[in-house]
Coordinates of C-alpha atoms and ligand atoms in Angstrom, one line a residue:
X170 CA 10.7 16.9 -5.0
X171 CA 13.2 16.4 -2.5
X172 CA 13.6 13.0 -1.4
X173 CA 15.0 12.9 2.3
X174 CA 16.2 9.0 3.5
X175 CA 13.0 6.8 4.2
X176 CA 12.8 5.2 7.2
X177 CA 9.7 2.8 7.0
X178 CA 9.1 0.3 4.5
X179 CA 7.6 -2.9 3.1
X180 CA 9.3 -6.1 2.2
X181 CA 9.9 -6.6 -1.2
X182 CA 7.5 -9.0 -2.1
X183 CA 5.0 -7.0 -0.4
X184 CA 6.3 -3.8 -3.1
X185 CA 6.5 -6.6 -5.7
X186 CA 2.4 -7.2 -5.5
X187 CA 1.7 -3.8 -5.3
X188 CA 3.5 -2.6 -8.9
X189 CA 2.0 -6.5 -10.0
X190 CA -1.5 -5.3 -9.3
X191 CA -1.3 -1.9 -10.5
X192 CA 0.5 -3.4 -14.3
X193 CA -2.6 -5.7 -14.1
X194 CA -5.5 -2.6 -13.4
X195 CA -3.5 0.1 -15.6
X196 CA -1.6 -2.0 -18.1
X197 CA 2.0 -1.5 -19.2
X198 CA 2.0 1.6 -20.8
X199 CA 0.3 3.4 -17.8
X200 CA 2.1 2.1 -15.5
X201 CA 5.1 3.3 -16.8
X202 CA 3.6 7.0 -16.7
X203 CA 2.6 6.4 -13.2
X204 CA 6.4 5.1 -12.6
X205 CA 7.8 8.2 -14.4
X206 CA 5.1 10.8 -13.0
X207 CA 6.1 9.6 -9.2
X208 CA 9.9 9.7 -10.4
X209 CA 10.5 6.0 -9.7
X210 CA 10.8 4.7 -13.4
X211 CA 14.6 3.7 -12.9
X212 CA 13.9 2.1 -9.4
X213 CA 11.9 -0.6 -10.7
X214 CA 13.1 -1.3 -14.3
X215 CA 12.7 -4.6 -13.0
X216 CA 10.4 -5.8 -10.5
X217 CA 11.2 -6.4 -6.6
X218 CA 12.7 -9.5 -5.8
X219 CA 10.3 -12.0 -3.6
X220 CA 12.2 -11.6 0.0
X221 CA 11.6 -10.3 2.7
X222 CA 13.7 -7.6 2.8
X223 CA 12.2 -4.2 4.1
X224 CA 13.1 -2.4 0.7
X225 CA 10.4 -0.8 -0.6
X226 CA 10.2 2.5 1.1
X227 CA 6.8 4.3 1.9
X228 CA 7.7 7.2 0.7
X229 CA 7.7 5.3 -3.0
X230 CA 3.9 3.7 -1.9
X231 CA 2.8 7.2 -0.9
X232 CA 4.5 9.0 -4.4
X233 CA 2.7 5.9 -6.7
X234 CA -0.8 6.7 -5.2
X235 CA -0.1 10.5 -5.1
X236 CA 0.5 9.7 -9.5
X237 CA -2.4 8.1 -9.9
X238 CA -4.1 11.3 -8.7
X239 CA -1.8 13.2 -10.5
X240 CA -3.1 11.7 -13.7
X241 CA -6.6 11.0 -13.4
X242 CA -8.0 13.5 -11.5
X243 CA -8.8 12.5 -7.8
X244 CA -12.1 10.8 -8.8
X245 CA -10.2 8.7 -11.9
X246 CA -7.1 8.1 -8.9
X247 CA -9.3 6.8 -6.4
X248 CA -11.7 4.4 -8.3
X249 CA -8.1 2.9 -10.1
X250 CA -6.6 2.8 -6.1
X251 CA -9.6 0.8 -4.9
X252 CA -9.7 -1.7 -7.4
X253 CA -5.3 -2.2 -6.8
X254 CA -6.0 -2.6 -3.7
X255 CA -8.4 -5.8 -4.6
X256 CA -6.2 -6.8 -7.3
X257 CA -3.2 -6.4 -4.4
X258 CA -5.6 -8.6 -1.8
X259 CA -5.6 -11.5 -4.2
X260 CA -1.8 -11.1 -5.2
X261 CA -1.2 -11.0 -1.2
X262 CA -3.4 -13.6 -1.1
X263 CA -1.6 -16.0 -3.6
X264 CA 1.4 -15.1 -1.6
X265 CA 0.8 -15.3 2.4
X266 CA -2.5 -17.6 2.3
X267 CA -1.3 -20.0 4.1
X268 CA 0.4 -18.0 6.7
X269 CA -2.7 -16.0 7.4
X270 CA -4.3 -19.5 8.2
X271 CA -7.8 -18.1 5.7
X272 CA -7.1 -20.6 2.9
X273 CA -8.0 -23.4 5.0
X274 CA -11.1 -25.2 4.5
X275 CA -11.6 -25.4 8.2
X276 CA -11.8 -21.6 8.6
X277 CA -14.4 -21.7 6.0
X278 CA -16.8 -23.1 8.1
X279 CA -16.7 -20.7 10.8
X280 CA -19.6 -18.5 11.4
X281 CA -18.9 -15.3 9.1
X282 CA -18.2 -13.0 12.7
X283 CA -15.8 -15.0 13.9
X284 CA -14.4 -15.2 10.2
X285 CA -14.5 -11.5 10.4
X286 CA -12.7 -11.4 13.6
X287 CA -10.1 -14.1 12.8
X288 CA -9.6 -12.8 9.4
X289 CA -9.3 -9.6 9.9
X290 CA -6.6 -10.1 13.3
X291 CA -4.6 -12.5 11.0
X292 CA -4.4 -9.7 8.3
X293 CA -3.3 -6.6 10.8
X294 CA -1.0 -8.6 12.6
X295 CA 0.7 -10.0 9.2
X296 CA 1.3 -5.9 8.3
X297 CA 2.8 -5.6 12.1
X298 CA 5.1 -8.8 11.5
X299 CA 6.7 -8.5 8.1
X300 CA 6.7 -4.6 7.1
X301 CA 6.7 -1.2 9.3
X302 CA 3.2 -0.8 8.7
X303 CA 1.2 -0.7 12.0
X304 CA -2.3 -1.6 12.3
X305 CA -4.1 -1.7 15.2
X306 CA -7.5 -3.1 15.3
X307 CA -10.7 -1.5 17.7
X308 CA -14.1 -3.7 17.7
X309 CA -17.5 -3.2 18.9
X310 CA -21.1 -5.0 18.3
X311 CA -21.3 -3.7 14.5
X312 CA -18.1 -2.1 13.7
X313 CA -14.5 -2.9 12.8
X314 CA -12.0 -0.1 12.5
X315 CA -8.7 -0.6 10.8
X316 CA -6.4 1.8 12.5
X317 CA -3.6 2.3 10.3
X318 CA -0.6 3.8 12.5
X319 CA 2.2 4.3 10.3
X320 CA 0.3 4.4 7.1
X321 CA 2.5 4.5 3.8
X322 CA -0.3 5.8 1.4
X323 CA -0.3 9.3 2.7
X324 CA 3.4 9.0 4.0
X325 CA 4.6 12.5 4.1
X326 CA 1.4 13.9 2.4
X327 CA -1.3 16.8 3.2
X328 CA -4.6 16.3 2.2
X329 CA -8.4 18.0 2.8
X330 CA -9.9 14.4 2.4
X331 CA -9.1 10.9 2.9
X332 CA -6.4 9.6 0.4
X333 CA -5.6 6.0 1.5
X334 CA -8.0 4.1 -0.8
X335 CA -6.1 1.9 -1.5
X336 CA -6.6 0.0 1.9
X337 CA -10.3 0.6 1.1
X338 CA -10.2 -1.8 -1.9
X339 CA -7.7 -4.2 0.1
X340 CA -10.4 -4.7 2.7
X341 CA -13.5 -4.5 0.9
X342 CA -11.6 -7.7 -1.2
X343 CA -10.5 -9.3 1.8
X344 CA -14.8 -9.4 3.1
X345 CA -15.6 -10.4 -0.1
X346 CA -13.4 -13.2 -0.1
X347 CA -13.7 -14.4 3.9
X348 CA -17.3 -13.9 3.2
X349 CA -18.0 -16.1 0.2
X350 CA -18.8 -13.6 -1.8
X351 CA -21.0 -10.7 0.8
X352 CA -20.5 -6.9 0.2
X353 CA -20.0 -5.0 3.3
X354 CA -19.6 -1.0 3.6
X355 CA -16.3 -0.1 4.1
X356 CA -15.3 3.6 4.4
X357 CA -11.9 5.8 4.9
X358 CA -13.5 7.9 8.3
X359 CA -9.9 9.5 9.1
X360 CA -6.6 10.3 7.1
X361 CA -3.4 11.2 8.6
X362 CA -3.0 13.4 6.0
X363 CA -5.6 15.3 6.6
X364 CA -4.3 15.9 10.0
X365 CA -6.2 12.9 11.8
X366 CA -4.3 10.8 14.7
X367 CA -3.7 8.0 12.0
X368 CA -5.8 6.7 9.5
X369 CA -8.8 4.8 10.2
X370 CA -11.0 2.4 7.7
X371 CA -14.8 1.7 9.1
X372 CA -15.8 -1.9 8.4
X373 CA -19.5 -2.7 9.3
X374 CA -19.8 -6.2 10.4
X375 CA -23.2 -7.3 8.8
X376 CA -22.8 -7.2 5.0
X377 CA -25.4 -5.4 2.8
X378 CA -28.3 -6.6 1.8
X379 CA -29.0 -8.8 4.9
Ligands
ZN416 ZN1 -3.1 6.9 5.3

């Protein structure tokens, strides 16, 4: 594959969590198949310094998932991409917390919509601050949708159905967690790659089950 000069990326530390999480889901050995399947073994011998450096190119983000798929099929690559992308939420977590403002015991209190909404402004605009992601959020009564504008998952990639799951298991994590512990359905409705606008993640507001 050729690889033409990236021009988007994520800070280190934000690269860091996401080969952290998927060593922790896949385990050493897999990982380094992933690694040498998206041809980025020699990159990340080591692991990404914690700065915030925009180093970690989407075009690396988008050839990891792409791997996955590669290797287990695109049923085996999307269940392990969901749960990275929890395992990433609570490495992010552990990381930017406290700038996010969730952590605190006071936002704990809130009523769960207004947790929802805080949470869930906090989290795009932390993507928009520190790394070339874009999210842009759109809200009615019931609904959330995360509108990812410059997605890395499906940087540069063509696609008959959505491929960003990844994001899906980040926010599904990210409810579970501002909920104190509720389930809420969370879906991939549009994929760049598939030739959509941008990508777009569905969040219903009330969580399962009540
Ligand atoms: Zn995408």
């Amino acid at each position: 594959m050729n690889t033409p000069n990236p021009e988007f990326f994520y800070p280190n530390r934000m690269g860091r969590i996401l080969l952290l999480a998927m060593e922790e889901i896949l385990g050493d050995a897999a990982l380094t198949t992933v690694l040498n399947l998206a041809g980025e073994q020699r990159q990340f011998e080591s692991l990404p310094p914690l700065t915030q450096a925009l180093e970690f190119p989407f075009s690396t983000v988008s050839r990891l998932q792409f791997a996955l798929e590669e290797l287990y099929g695109p049923r085996g690559g999307r269940g392990l991409s969901l749960r990275i992308g929890r395992a990433c939420f609570l490495g992010g977590l552990r990381e930017f917390g406290t700038h996010l403002g969730v952590a605190d015991a006071a936002f704990r209190l809130l009523p769960l919509q207004t947790k929802l909404k805080m949470g869930a402004s906090a989290f795009s605009g932390l993507f928009n601050k520190i790394s070339d992601q874009r999210v842009r959020l759109e809200e009615t009564s019931s609904q959330i949708l995360w509108h990812i504008e410059r997605c890395p998952l499906c940087w540069e990639r063509h696609a008959e159905a959505p491929v960003c799951h990844l994001a899906v298991g980040l926010l599904q994590e990210s409810l579970y967690w501002v909920s104190g512990g509720k389930l809420f359905h969370v879906e991939e409705i549009a994929c760049h790659a598939r030739g959509d606008t941008d990508c777009a993640i569905l969040i219903e507001k009330n969580p399962l089950g009540g």
